[in-house]
mmCIF file of C-alpha atoms in Angstrom:
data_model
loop_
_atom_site.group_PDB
_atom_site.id
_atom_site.type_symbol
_atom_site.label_atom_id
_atom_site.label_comp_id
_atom_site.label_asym_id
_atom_site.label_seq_id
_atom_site.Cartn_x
_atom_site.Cartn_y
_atom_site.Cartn_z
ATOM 1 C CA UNK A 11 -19.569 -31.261 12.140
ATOM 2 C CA UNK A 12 -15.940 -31.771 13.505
ATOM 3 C CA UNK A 13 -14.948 -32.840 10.083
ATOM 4 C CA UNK A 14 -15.903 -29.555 8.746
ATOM 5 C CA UNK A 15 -14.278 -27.706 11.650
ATOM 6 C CA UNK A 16 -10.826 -29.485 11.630
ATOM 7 C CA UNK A 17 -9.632 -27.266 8.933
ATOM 8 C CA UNK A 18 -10.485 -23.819 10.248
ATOM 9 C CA UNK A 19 -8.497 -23.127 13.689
ATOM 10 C CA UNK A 20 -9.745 -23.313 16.843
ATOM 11 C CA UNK A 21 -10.515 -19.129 16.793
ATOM 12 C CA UNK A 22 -12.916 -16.904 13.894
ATOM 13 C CA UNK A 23 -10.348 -15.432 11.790
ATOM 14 C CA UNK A 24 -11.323 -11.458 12.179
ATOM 15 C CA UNK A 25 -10.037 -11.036 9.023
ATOM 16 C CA UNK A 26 -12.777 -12.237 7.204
ATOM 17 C CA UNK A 27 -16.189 -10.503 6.446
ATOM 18 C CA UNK A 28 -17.845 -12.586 8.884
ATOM 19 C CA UNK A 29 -15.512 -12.545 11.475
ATOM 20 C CA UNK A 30 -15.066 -8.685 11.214
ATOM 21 C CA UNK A 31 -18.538 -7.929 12.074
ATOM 22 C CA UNK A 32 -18.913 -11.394 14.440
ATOM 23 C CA UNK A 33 -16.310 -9.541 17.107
ATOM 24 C CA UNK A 34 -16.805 -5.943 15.998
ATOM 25 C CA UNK A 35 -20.362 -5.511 14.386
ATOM 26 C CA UNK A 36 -22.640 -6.541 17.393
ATOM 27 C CA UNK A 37 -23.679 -4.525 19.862
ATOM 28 C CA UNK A 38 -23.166 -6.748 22.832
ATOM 29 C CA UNK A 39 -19.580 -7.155 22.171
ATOM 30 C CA UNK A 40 -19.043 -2.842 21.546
ATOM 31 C CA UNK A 41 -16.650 -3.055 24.004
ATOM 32 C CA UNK A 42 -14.264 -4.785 21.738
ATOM 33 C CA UNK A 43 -14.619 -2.003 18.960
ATOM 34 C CA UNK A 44 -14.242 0.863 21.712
ATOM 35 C CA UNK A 45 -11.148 -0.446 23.283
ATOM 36 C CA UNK A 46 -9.794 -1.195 19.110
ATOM 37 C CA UNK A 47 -10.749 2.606 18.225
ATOM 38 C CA UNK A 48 -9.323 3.596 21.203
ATOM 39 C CA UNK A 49 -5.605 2.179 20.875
ATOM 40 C CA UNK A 50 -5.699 3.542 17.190
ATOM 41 C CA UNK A 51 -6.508 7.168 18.463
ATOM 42 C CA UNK A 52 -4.146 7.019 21.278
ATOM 43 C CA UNK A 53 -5.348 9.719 23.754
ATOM 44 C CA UNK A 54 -6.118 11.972 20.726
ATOM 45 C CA UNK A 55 -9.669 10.852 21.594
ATOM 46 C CA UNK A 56 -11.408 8.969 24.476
ATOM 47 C CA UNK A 57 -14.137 6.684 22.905
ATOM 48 C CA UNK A 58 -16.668 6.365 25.869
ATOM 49 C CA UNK A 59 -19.563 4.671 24.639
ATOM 50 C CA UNK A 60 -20.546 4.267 20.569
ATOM 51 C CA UNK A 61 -23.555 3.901 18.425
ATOM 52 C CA UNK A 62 -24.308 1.519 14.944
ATOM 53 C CA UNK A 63 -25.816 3.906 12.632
ATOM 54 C CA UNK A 64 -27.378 1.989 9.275
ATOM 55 C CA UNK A 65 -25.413 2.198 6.551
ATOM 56 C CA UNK A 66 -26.604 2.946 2.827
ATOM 57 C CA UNK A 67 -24.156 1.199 -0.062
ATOM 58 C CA UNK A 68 -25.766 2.974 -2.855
ATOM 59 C CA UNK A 69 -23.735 3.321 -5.742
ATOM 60 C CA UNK A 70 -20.704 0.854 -5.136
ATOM 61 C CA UNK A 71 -20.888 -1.895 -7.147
ATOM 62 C CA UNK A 72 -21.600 -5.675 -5.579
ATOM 63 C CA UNK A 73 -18.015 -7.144 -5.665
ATOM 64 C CA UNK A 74 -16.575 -3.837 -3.577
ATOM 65 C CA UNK A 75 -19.086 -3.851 -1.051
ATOM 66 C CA UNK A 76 -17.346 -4.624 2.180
ATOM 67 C CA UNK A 77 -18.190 -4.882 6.002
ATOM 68 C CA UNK A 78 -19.219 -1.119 6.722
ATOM 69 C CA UNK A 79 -19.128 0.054 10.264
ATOM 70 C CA UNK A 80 -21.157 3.918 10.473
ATOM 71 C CA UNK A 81 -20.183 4.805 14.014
ATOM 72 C CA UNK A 82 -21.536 7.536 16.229
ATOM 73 C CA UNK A 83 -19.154 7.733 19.251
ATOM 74 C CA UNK A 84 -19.665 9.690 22.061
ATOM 75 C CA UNK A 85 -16.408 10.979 23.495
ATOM 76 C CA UNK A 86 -15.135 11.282 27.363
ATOM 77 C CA UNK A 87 -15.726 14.613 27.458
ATOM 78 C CA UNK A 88 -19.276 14.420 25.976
ATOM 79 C CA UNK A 89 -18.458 15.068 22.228
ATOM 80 C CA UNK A 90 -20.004 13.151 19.381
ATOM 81 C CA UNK A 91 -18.244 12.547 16.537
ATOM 82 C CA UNK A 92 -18.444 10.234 13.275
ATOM 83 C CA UNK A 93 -16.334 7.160 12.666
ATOM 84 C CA UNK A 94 -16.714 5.436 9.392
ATOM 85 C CA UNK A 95 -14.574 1.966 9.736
ATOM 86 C CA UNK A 96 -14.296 -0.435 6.991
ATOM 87 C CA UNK A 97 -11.924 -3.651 6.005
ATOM 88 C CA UNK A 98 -10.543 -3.648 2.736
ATOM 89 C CA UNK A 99 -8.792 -5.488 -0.009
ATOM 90 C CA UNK A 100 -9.062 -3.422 -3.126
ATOM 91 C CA UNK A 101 -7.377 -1.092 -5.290
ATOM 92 C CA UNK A 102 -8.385 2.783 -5.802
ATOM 93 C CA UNK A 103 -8.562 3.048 -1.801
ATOM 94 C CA UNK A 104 -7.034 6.534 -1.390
ATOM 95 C CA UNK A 105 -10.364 7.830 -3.780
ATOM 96 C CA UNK A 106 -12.644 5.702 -2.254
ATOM 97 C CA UNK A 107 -11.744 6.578 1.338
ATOM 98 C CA UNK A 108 -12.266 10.591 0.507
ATOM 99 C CA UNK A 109 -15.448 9.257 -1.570
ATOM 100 C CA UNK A 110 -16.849 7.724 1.361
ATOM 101 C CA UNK A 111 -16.048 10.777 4.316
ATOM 102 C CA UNK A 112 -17.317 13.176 1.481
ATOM 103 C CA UNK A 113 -20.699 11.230 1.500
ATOM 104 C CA UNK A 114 -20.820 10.987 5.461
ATOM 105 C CA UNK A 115 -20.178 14.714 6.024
ATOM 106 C CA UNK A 116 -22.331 15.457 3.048
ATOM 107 C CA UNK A 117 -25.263 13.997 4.915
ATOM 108 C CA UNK A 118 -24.811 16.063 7.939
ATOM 109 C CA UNK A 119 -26.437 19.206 5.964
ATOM 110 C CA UNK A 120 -29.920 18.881 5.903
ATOM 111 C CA UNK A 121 -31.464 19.301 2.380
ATOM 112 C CA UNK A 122 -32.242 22.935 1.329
ATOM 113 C CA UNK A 123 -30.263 24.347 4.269
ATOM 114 C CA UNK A 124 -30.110 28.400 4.035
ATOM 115 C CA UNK A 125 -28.130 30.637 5.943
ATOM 116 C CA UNK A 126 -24.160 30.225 6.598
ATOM 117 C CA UNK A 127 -24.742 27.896 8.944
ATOM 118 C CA UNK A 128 -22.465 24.508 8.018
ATOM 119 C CA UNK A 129 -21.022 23.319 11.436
ATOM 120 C CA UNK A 130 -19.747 20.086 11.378
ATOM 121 C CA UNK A 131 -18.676 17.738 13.606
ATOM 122 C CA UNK A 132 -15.569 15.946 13.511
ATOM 123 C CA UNK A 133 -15.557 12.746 11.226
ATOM 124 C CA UNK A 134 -12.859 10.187 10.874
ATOM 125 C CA UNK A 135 -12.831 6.991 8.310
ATOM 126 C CA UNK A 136 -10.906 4.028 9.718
ATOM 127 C CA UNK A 137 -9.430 1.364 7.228
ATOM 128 C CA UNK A 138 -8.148 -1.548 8.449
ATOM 129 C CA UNK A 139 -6.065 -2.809 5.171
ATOM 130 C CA UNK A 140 -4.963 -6.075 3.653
ATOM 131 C CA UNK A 141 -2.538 -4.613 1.702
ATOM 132 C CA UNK A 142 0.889 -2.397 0.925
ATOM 133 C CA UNK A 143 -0.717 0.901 -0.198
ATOM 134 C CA UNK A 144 2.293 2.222 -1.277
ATOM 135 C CA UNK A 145 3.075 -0.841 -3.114
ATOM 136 C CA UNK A 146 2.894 1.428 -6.514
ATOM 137 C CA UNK A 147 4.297 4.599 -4.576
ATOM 138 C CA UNK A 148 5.420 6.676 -7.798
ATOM 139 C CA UNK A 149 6.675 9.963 -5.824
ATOM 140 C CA UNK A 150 9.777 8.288 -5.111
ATOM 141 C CA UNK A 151 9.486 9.723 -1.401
ATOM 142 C CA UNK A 152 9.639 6.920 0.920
ATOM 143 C CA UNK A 153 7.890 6.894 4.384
ATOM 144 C CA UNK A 154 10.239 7.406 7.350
ATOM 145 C CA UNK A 155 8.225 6.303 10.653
ATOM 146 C CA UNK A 156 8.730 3.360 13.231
ATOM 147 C CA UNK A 157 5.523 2.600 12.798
ATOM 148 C CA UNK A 158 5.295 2.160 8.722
ATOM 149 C CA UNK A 159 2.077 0.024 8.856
ATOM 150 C CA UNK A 160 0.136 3.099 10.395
ATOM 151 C CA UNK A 161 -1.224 6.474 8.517
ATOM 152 C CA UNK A 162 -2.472 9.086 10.321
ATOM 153 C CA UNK A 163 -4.033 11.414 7.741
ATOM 154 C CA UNK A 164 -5.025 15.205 8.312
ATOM 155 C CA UNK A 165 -5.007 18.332 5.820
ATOM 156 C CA UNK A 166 -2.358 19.783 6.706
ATOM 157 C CA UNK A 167 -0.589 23.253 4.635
ATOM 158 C CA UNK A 168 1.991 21.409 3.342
ATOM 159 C CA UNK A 169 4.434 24.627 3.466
ATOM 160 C CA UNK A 170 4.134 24.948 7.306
ATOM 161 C CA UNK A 171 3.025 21.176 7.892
ATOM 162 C CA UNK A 172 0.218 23.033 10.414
ATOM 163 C CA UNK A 173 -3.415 21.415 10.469
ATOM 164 C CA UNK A 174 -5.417 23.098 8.131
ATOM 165 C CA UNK A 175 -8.812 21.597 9.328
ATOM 166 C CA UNK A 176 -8.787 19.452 12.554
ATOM 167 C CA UNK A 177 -12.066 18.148 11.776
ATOM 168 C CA UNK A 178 -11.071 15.623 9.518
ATOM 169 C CA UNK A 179 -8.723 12.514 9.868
ATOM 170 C CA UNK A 180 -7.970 9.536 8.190
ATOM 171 C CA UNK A 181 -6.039 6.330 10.225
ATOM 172 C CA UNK A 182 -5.233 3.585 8.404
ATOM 173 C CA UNK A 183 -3.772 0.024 8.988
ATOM 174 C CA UNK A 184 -1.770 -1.186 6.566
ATOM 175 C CA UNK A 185 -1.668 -5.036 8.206
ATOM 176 C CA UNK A 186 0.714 -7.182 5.155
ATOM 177 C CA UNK A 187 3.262 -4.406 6.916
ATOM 178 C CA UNK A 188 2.756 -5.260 10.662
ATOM 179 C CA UNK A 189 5.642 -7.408 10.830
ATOM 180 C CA UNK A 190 6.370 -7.033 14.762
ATOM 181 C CA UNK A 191 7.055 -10.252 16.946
ATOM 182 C CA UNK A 192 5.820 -10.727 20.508
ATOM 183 C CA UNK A 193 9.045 -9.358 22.298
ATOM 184 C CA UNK A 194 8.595 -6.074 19.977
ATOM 185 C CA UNK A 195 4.766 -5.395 21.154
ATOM 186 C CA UNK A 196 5.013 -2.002 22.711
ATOM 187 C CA UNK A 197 1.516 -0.308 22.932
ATOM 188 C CA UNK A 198 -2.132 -1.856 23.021
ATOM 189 C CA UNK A 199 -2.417 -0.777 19.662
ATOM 190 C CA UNK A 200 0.406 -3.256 18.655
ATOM 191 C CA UNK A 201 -1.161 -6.281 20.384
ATOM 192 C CA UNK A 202 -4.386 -5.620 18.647
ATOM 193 C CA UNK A 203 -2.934 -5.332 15.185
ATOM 194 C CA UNK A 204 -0.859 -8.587 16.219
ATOM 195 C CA UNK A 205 -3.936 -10.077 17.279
ATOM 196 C CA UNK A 206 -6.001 -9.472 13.762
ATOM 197 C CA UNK A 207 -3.004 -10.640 12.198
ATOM 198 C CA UNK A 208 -2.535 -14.246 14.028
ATOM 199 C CA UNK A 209 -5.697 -14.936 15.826
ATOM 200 C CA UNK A 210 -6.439 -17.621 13.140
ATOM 201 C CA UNK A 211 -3.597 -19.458 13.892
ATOM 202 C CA UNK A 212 -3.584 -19.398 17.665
ATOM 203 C CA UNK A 213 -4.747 -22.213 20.255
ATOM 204 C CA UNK A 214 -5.072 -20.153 23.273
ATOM 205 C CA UNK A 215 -5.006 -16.522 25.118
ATOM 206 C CA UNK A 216 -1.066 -15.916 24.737
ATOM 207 C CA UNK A 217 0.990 -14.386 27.768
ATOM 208 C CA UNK A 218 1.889 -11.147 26.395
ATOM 209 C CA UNK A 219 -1.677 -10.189 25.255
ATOM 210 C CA UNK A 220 -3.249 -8.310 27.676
ATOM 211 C CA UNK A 221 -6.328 -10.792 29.486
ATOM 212 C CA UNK A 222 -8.395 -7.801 30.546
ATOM 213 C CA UNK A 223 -8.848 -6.316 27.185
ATOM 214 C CA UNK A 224 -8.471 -9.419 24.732
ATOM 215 C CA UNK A 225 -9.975 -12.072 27.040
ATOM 216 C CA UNK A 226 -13.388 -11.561 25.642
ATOM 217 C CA UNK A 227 -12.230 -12.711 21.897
ATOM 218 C CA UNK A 228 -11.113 -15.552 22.630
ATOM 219 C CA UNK A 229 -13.706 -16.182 24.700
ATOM 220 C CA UNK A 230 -16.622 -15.438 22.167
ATOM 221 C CA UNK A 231 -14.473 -16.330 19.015
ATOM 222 C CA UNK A 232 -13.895 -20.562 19.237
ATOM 223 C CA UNK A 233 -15.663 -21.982 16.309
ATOM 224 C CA UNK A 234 -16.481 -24.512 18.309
ATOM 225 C CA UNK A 235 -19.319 -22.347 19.601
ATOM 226 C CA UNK A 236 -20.865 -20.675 16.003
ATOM 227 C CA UNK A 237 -24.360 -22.118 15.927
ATOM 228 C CA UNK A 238 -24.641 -24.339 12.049
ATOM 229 C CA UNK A 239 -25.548 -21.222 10.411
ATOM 230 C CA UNK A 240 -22.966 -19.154 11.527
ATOM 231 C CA UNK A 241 -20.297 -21.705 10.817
ATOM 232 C CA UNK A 242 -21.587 -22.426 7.317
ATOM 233 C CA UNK A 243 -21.585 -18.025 6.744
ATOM 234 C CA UNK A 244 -18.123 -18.270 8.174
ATOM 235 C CA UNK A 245 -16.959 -21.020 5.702
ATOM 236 C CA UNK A 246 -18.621 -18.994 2.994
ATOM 237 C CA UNK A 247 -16.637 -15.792 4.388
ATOM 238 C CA UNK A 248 -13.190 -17.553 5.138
ATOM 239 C CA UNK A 249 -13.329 -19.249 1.170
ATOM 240 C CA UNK A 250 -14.727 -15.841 -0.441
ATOM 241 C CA UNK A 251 -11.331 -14.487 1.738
ATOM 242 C CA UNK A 252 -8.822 -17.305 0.121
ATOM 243 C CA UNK A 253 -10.214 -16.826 -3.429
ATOM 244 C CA UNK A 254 -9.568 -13.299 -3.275
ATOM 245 C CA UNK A 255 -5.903 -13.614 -2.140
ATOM 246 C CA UNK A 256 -5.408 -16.178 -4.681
ATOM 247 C CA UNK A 257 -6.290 -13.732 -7.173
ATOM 248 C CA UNK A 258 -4.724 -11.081 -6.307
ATOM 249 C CA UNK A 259 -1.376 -12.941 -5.678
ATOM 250 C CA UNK A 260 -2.012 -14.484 -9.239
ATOM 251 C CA UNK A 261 -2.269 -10.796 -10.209
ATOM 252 C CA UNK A 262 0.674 -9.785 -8.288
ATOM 253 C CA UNK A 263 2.970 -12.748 -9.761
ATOM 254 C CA UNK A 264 1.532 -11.946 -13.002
ATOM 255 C CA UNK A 265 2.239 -8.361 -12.561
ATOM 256 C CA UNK A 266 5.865 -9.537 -11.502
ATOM 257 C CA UNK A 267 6.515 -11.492 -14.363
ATOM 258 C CA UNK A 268 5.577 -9.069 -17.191
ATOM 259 C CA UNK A 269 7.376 -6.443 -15.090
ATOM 260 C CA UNK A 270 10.697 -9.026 -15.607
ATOM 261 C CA UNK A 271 10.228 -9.823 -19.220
ATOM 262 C CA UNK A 272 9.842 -6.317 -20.015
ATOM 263 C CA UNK A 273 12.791 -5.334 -18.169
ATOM 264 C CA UNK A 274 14.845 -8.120 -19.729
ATOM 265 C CA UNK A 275 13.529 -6.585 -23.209
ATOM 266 C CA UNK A 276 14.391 -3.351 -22.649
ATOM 267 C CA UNK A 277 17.597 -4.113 -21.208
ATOM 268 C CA UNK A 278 18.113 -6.301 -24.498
ATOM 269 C CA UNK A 279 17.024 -2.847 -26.347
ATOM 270 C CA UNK A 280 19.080 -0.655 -24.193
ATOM 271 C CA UNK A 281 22.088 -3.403 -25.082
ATOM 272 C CA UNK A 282 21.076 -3.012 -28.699
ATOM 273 C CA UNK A 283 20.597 0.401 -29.366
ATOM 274 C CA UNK A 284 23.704 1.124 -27.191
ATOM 275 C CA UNK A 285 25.952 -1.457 -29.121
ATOM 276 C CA UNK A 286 24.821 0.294 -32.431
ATOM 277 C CA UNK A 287 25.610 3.693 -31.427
ATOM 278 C CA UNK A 288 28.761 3.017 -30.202
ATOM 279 C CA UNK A 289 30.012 0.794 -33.484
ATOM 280 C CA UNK A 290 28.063 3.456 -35.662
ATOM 281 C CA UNK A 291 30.438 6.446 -33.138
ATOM 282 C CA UNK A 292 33.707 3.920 -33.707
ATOM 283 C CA UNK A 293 33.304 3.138 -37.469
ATOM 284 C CA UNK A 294 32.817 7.286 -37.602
ATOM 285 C CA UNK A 295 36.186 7.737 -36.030
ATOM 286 C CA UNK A 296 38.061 5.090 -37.739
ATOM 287 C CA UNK A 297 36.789 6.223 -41.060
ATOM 288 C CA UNK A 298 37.243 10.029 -40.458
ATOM 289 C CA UNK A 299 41.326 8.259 -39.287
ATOM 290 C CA UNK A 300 41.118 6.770 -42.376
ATOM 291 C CA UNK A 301 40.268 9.335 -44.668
ATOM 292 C CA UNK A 302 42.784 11.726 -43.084
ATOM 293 C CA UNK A 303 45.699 9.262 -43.695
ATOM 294 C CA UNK A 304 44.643 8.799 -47.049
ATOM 295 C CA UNK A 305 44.702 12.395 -47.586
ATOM 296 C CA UNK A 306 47.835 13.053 -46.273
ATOM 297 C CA UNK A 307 49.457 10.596 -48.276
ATOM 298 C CA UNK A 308 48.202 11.574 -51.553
ATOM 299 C CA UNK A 309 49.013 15.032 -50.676
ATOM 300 C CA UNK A 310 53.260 13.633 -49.676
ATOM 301 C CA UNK A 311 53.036 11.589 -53.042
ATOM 302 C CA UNK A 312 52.260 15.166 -55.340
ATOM 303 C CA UNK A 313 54.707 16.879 -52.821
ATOM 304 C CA UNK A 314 57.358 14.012 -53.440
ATOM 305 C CA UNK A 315 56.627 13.793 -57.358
ATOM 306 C CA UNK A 316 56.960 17.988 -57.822
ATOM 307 C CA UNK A 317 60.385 17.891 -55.662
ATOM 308 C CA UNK A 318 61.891 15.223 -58.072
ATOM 309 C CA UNK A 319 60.687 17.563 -60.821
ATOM 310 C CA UNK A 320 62.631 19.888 -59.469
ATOM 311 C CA UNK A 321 65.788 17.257 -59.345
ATOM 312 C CA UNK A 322 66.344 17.469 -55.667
ATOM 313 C CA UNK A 323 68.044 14.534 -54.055
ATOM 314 C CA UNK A 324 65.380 11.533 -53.641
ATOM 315 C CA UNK A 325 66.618 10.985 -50.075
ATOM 316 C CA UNK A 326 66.187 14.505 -49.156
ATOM 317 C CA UNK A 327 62.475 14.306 -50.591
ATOM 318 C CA UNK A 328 62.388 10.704 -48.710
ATOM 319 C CA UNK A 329 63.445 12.701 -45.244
ATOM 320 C CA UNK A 330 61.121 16.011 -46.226
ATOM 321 C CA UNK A 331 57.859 14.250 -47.096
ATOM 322 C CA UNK A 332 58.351 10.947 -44.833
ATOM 323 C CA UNK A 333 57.955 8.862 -47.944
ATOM 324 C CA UNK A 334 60.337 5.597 -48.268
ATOM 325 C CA UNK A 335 62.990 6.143 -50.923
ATOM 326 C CA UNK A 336 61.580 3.255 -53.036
ATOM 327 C CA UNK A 337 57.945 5.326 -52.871
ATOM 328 C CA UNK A 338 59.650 8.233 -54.338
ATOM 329 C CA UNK A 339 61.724 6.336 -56.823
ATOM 330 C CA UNK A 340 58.405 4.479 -58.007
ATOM 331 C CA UNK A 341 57.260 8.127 -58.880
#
């Protein structure tokens, strides 16, 4: 059994399926997902106590199922609203995150409702990424924030910037982005994101992680203490985890490559196309030169030939036309 342990860390890496719901999932250790939700909303909400609702996947297809977390939180204040909270690693997520709130809120409205009667409460999706979003960003607009690994969605009129519906909110986490180091960790919400990122790799409760909130993972989260059939789940998670980055960065350097030799083609093309024109533009000119000289000259030659004719001096028809005097002799 140490064997198989050697290679994993001393700590669950929360970044896996397993170790998402092993800290966050269970309702002993809610504590750990109320003080998480609560450094993402910032005093926006209080998070007092929450509840696990079941959670139906109909409809998504095996290999895009993730860990799903339907939360109905109860606020300081007494309010109840809807937190849907997932980990991610796919593509499509901007549809799928409005596909998902769009199927929560739709199942707040009992079937065959009449009247006008469609109050809501407020519902919020919460998607904790492991990836660059705007990786493919093709509005050309970049993101200027301090915090560029954070989105905090609303509708908003886009005229007036105003919230349009304040019922509705999307935060996001976009983690390959959280690039801050321990000295730059300004807000609980920083040392948790630091935390998911580099849990796996630490051997103890560091210094500048606050004990009182964070003592409690790395109390609950040495491997050492996973019972056999948790470890083997978690070996099953953290390899399902690996294969899936390797693909994806396969993809990626793939992606990269193609994206090179295309470039290099089209800047061969570009090369070509722009080498042709401009021999095709100079061969124009220097035949249109050419053609104009040749012209000319014919037209001193009959000039030249009518003046001798006439039996004016060849010099002077030399000096008039710009002929030599052998060229007009020759004539």
């Amino acid at each position: 059994m140490a064997r198989s342990k050697k290679h994993l860390g001393r700590y669950v890496d929360p970044r896996t399926d397993f170790g998402w719901k092993f800290y966050f999932g269970r309702e002993d250790n809610k504590i750990l997902l109320i003080e998480f939700l609560n450094s993402l909303f910032h005093g926006e909400k209080t998070i007092s106590d929450l509840r696990y609702k079941p959670v139906e996947q109909d409809g998504d297809y095996e290999e895009m199922r993730r860990v799903v977390f339907d939360l109905h939180c109860i606020g300081s204040d007494g309010e109840v609203f809807i937190i849907e909270m997932q980990q991610l690693f796919q593509e499509f997520f901007k549809d799928r995150a409005v596909y998902y709130t769009s199927r929560l809120i739709n199942k707040q409205l009992a079937r065959g409702k009449k009247g006008s009667d469609y109050y809501l409460p407020e519902v919020y999706f919460i998607g904790i990424l492991e990836f660059d979003m705007d990786r493919n960003r093709s509005s050309g607009i970049s993101r200027v924030t301090e915090r560029p690994y954070f989105y905090d969605v609303a509708l908003c009129d886009k005229l007036t910037k105003e919230i349009f519906y304040d019922k509705l909110g999307y935060k996001m986490i976009s983690l390959p982005l959280f690039n801050k180091q321990p000295e730059e960790l300004k807000t609980v919400m920083d040392q948790w994101l630091y935390l998911l990122k580099h849990l796996s790799t630490m051997d103890r409760l560091p210094t500048f992680l606050d004990k009182r909130i964070f003592g409690l993972i790395f109390e609950i989260g040495e491997i050492g203490k996973l019972t056999e059939e948790e470890l083997m789940s978690y070996e099953a998670s953290l390899k399902h985890k690996r294969d899936a980055e390797s693909v994806f960065n396969s993809a990626k350097k793939s992606g990269e490559a193609l994206g090179h030799a295309t470039g290099l083609a089209e800047g061969h093309a570009k090369g070509l196309a722009k080498g042709l024109a401009e021999g095709k533009a100079k061969g124009l000119a220097e035949g249109k030169a050419k053609g104009l000289a040749e012209g000319e000259r014919k037209k001193a030659l009959e000039t030249a030939k009518a003046f001798k004719e006439m039996g004016l001096p060849i010099a002077d028809i030399a000096k008039g036309t710009g002929l030599s005097v052998e060229e007009v002799e020759k004539l």
